[in-house]
Tab-separated table of C-alpha atoms in Angstrom:
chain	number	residue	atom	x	y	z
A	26	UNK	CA	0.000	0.000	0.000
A	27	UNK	CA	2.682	2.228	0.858
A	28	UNK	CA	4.254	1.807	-2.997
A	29	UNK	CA	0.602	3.157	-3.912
A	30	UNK	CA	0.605	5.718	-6.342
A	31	UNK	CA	-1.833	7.864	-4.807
A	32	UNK	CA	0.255	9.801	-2.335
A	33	UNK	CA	-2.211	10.947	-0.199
A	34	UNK	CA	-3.398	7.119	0.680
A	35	UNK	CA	0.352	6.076	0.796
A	36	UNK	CA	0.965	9.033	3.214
A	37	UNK	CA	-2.076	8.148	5.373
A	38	UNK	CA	-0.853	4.162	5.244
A	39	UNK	CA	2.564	5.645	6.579
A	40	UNK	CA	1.135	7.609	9.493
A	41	UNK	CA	-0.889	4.675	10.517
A	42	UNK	CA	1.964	2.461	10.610
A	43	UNK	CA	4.143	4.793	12.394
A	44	UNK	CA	1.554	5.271	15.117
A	45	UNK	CA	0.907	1.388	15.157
A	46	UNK	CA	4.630	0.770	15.582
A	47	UNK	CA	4.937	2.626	18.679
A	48	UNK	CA	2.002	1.119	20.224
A	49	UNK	CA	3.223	-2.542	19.226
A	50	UNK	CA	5.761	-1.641	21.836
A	51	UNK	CA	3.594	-0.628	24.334
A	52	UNK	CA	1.737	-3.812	24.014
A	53	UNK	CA	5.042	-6.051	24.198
A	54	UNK	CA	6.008	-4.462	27.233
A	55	UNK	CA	2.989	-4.983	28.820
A	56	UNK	CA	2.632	-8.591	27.530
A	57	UNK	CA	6.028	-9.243	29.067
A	58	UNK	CA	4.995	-7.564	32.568
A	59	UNK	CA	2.265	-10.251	32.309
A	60	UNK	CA	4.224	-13.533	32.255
A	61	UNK	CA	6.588	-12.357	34.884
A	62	UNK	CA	5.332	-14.731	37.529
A	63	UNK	CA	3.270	-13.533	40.124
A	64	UNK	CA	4.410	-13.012	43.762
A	65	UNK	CA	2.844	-14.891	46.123
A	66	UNK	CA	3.284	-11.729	48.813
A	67	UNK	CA	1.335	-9.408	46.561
A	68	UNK	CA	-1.918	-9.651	47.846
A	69	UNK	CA	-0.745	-9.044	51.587
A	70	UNK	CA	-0.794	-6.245	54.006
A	71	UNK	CA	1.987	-5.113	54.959
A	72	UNK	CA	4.157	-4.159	58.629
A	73	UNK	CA	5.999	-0.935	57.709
A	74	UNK	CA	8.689	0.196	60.317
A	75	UNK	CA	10.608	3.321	60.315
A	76	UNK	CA	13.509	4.250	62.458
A	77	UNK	CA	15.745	7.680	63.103
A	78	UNK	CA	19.731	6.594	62.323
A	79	UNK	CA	22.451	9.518	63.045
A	80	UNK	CA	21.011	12.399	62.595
A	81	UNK	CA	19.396	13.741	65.905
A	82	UNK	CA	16.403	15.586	65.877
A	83	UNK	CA	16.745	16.013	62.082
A	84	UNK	CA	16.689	12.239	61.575
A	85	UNK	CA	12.969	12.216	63.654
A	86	UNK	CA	11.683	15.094	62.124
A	87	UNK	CA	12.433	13.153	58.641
A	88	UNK	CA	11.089	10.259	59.899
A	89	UNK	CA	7.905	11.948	61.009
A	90	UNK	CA	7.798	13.397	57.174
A	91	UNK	CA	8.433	9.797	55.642
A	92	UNK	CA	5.942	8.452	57.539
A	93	UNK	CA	3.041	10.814	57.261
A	94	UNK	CA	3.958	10.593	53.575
A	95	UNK	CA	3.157	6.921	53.105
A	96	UNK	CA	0.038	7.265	55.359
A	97	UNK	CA	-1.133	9.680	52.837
A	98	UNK	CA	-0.306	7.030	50.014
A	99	UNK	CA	-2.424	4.877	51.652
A	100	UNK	CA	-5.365	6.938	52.280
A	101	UNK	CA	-5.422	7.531	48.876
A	102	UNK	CA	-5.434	3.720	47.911
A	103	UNK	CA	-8.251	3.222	50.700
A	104	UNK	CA	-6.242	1.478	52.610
A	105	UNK	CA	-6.203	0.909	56.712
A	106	UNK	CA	-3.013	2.616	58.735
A	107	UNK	CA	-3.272	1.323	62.401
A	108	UNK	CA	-0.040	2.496	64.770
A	109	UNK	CA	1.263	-0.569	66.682
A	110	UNK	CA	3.583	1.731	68.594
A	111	UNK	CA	5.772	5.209	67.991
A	112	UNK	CA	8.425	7.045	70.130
A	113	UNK	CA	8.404	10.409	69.585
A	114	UNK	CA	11.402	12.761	69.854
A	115	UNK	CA	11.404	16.003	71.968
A	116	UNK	CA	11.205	18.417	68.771
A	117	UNK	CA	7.577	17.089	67.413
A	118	UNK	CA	9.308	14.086	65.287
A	119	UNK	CA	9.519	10.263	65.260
A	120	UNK	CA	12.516	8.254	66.566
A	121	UNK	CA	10.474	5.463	65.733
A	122	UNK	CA	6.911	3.975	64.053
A	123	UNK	CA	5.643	0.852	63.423
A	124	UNK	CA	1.906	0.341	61.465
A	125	UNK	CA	-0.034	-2.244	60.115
A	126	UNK	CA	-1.039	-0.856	56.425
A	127	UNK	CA	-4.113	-3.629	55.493
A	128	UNK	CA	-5.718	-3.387	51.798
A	129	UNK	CA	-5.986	-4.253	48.274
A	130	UNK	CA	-2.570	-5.494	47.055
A	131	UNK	CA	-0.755	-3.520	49.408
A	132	UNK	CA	2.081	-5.387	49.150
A	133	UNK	CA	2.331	-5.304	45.715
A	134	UNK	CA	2.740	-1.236	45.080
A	135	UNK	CA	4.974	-0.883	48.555
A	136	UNK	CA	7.636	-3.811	47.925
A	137	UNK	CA	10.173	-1.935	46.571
A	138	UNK	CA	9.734	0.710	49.412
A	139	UNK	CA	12.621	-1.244	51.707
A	140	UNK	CA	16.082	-0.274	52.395
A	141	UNK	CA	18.037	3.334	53.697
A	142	UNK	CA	16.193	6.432	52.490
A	143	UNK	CA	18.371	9.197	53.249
A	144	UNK	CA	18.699	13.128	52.969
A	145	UNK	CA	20.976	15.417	52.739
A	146	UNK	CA	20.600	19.001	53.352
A	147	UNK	CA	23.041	21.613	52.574
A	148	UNK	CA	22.971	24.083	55.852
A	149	UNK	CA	22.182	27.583	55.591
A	150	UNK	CA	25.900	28.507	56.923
A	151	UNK	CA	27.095	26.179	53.579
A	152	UNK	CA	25.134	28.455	50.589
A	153	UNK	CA	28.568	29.498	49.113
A	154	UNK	CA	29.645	25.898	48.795
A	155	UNK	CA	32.787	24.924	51.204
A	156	UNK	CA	32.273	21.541	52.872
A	157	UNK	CA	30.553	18.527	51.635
A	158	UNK	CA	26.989	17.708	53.964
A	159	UNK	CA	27.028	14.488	55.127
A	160	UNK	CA	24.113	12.128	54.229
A	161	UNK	CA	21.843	10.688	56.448
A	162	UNK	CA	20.256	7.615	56.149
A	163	UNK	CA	17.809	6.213	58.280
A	164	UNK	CA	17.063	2.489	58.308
A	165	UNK	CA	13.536	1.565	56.602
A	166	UNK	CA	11.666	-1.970	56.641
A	167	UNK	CA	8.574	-3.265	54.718
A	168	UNK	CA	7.580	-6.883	55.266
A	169	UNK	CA	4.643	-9.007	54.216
A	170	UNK	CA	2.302	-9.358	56.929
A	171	UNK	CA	1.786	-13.178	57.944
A	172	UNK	CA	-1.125	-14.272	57.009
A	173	UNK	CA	-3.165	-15.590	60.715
């Protein structure tokens, strides 16, 4: 069709396979996504725990933030937060948190969530550049909850 020698219908042929190219690829990622094997853990709540590491009151405050971030996340999934226990820090943060988050596929969207989430702020003494900050991390955990 595209050796047509109408060049209007050979031009229209060549949009229409440009724009079917591009979603062939779509579809073959998606297809491939789909016989990935399923984890077993993906329909399970989860136990998320967060914890200060060096850091001081900065690390709790951040903790605090992380946490009230993924409680939002969850709200907006519909999903249950309970608190099994906090320690809070002096300044209005969290030295520590653990919750229960409970829903549809929770698992599934928070299970690459784990490991050290960090930041790093540059002080207000350090705008003109100078010394390196150091990074913080603070230690994070996400586990499938055991089924009962």
């Amino acid at each position: 069709m595209l050796n047509e020698s109408d060049p209007e219908l050979a031009a229209m042929a060549q949009e229409e396979l440009t724009r079917l190219e591009s979603r062939a690829a779509v579809l073959e990622e998606e297809i491939k996504v789909m016989l990935l094997p399923r984890d077993p853990n993906d329909e399970k709540n989860v136990i998320l725990e967060i914890r200060a590491g060096t850091g001081g009151d900065e690390a709790s405050l951040f903790v605090a933030e992380i946490f009230r971030m993924y409680s939002r996340f969850a709200e907006q999934h519909r999903w249950k937060v309970e608190v099994l226990s906090q320690s809070e820090s002096g300044v209005g943060g969290l030295k520590e948190v653990i919750a229960i988050i409970e829903g549809k596929r929770v698992y599934s969207q928070l299970k690459y969530e784990s490991g050290v989430h960090r930041v790093q702020r540059v002080p207000a003494t350090e705008t003109q550049g100078g010394s390196t900050p150091r990074p913080l991390p603070w230690p994070f955990c996400l586990r499938p909850k055991k089924s009962t």
